[in-house]
Short mmCIF file of C-alpha atoms in Angstrom, two decimals:
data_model
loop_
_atom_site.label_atom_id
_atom_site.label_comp_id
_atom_site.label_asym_id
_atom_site.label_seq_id
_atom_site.Cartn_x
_atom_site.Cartn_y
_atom_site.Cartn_z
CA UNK A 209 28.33 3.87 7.79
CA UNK A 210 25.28 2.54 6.16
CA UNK A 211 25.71 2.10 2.05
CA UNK A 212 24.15 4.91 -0.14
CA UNK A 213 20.96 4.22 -1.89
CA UNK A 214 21.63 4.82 -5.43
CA UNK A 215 17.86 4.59 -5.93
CA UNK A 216 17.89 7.91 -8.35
CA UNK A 217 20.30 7.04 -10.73
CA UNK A 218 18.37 3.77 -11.57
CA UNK A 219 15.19 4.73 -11.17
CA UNK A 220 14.40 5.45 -14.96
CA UNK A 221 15.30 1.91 -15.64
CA UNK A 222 14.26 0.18 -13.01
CA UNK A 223 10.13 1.86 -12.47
CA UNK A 224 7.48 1.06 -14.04
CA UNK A 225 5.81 -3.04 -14.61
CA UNK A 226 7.78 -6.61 -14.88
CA UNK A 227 6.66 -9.84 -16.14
CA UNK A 228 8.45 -13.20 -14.98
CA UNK A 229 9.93 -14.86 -17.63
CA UNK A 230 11.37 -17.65 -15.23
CA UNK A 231 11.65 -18.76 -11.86
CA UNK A 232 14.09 -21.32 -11.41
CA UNK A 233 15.90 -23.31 -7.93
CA UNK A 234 19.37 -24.24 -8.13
CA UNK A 235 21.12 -26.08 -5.65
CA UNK A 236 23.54 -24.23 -2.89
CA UNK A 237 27.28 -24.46 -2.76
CA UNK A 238 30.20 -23.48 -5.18
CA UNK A 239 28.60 -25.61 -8.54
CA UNK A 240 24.74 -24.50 -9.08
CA UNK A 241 22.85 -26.80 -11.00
CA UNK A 242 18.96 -26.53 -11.42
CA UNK A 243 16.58 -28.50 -9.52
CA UNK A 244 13.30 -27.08 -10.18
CA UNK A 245 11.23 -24.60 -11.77
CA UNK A 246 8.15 -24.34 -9.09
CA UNK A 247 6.04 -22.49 -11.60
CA UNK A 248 6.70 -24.20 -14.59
CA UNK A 249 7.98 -22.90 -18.04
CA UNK A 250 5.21 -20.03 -18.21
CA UNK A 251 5.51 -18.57 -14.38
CA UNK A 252 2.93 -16.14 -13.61
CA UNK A 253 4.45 -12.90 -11.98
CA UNK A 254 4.50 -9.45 -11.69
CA UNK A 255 6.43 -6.50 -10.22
CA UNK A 256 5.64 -2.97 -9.85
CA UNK A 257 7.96 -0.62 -9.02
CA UNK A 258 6.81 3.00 -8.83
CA UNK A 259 9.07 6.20 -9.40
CA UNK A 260 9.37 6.60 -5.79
CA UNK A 261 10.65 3.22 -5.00
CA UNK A 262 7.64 1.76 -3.79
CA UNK A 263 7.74 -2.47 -5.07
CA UNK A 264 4.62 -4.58 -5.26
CA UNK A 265 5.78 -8.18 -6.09
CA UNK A 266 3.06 -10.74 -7.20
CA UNK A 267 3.69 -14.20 -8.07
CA UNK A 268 1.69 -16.94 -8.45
CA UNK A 269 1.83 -20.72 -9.67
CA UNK A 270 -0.33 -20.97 -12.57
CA UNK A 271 -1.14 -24.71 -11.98
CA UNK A 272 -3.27 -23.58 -9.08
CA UNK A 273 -4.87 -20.86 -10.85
CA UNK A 274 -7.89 -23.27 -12.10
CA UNK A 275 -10.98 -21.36 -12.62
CA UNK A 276 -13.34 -22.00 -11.02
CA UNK A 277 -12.00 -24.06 -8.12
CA UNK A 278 -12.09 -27.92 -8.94
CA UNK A 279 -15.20 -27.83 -6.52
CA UNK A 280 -16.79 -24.99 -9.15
CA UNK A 281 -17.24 -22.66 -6.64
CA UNK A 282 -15.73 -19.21 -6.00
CA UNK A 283 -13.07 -18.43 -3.91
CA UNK A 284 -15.34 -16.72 -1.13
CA UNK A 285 -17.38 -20.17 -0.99
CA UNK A 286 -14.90 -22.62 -1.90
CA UNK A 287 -13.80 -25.37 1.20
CA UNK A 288 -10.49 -24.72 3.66
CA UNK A 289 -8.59 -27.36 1.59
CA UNK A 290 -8.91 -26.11 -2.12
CA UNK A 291 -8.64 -22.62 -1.00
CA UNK A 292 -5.25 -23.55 0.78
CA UNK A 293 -4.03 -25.06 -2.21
CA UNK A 294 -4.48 -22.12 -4.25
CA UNK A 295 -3.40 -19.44 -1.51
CA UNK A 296 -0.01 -21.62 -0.87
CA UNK A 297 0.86 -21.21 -4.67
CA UNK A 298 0.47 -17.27 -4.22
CA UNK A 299 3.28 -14.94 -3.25
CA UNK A 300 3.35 -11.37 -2.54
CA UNK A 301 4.51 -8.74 -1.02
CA UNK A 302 5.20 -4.69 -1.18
CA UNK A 303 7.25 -1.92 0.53
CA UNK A 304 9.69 1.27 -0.34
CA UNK A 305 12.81 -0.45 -1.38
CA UNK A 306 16.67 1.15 -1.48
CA UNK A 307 18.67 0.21 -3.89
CA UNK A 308 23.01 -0.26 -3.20
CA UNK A 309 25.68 -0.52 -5.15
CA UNK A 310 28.25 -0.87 -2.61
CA UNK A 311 29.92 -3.84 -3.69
CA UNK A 312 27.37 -6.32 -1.72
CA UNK A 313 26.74 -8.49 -5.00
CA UNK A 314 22.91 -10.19 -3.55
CA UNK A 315 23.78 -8.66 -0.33
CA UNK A 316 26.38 -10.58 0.13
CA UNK A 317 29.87 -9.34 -0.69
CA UNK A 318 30.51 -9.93 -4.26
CA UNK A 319 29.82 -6.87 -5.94
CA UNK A 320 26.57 -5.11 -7.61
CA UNK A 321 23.48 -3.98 -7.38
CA UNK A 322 21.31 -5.17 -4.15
CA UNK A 323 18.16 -3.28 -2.89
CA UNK A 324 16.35 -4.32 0.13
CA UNK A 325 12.51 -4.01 0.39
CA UNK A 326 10.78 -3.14 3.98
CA UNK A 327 8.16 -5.12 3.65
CA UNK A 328 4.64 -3.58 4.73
CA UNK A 329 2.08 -6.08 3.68
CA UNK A 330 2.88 -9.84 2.41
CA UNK A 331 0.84 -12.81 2.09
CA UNK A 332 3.41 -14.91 4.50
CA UNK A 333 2.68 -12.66 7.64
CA UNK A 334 6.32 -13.65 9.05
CA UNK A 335 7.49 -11.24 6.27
CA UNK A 336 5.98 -8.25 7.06
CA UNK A 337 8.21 -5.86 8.80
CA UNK A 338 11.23 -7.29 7.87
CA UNK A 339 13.68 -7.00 5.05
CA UNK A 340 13.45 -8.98 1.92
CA UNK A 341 16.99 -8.45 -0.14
CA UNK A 342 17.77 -9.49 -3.89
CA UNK A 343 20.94 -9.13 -5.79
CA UNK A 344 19.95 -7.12 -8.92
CA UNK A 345 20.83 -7.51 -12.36
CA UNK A 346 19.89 -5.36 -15.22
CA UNK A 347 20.51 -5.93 -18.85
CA UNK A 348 19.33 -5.45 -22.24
CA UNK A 349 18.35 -7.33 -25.84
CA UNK A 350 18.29 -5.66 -28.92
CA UNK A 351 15.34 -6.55 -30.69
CA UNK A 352 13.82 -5.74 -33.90
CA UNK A 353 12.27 -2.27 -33.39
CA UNK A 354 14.23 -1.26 -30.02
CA UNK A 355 15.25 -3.09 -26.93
CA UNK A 356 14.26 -5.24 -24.23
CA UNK A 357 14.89 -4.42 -20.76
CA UNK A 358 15.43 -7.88 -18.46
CA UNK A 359 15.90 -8.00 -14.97
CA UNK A 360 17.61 -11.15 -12.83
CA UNK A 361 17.12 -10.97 -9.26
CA UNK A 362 18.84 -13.26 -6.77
CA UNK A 363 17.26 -13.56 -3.40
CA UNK A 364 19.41 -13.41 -0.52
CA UNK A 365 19.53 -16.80 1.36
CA UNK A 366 17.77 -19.80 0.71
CA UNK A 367 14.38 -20.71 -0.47
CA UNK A 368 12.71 -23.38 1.16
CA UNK A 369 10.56 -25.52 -1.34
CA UNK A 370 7.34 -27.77 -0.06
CA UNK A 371 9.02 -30.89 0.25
CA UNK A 372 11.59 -28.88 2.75
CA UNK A 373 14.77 -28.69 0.18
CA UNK A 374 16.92 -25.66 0.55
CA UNK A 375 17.98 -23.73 -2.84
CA UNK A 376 18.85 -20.72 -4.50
CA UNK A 377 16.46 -18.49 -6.31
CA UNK A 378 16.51 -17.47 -9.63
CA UNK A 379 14.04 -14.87 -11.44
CA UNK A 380 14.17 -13.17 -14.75
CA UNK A 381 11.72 -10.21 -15.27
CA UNK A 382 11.10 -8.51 -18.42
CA UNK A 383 9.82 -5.07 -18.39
CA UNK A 384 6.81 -4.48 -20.15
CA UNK A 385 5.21 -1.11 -19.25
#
């Protein structure tokens, strides 16, 4: 029997707009350590999620943000190459997501929240279709004048980083909106 999708009774805190604080890769195994942080110290990110459970995750390396392109033309009339190196820093994706909290910590058996997102439109086409899973964690700061509502998200699996090194995923959202 499938898990139930606890979707309502974290839906207040979970909808509405997220802002990446980091993205980091750690090594796999039993002993973590970090290897990289592909988007540097100020990663540029966002994720939507509506009331209905509809995600649309953006991220994007803000070292290949550069405007205009180093040629100074736009993006519609910049060359194959520079336009590649800007589109391979860019991420995204979006889909109805179901949340679980089944005991499946990251989907994979260690208790906590996990959702899985259907994935209807991404910018890696081998996505779409398919399931993209994240172990959730929620948790908040008190700050002066109220709280701040952070969210860690695992993905499931490995990441595969340019030079072809395998790691774990790390990202921590703030909400903002």
């Amino acid at each position: 029997m499938p898990p139930e999708n606890v979707w309502p009774q974290y839906r207040d805190r979970l909808a509405g707009v997220w802002k990446t604080i980091s993205f980091e890769l750690y090594t796999t195994g039993p002993d973590p350590k970090l290897i990289a942080k592909p988007h540097g110290d100020t990663p540029l990110g966002r994720v939507q999620i509506s009331p209905h459970a509809y995600l649309s995750a953006h991220m994007a390396n803000p070292s290949r943000m550069q405007q205009p392109l180093p040629s100074g033309k736009t993006w519609q009339e910049g060359g194959d190459a520079e336009v590649a190196f800007v589109a391979k820093g860019v991420s995204m994706y979006c889909g109805y997501l179901e949340l679980f909290e089944d005991g499946e910590k990251d989907g994979e058996g260690n208790g906590g929240l996990w959702w899985q997102t259907r994935v209807d439109v991404s910018t890696d086409p081998s996505r779409m279709g398919g399931l993209e899973v994240r172990g959730v964690e929620l948790m908040e700061e008190e700050v002066e004048g109220g709280k701040k509502r952070f969210m860690v998200l695992r993905p499931r699996g490995d990441m595969v980083m340019e030079d072809g090194t395998r790691a774990r995923g790390v990202l921590k959202w703030e909400k903002i909106e």
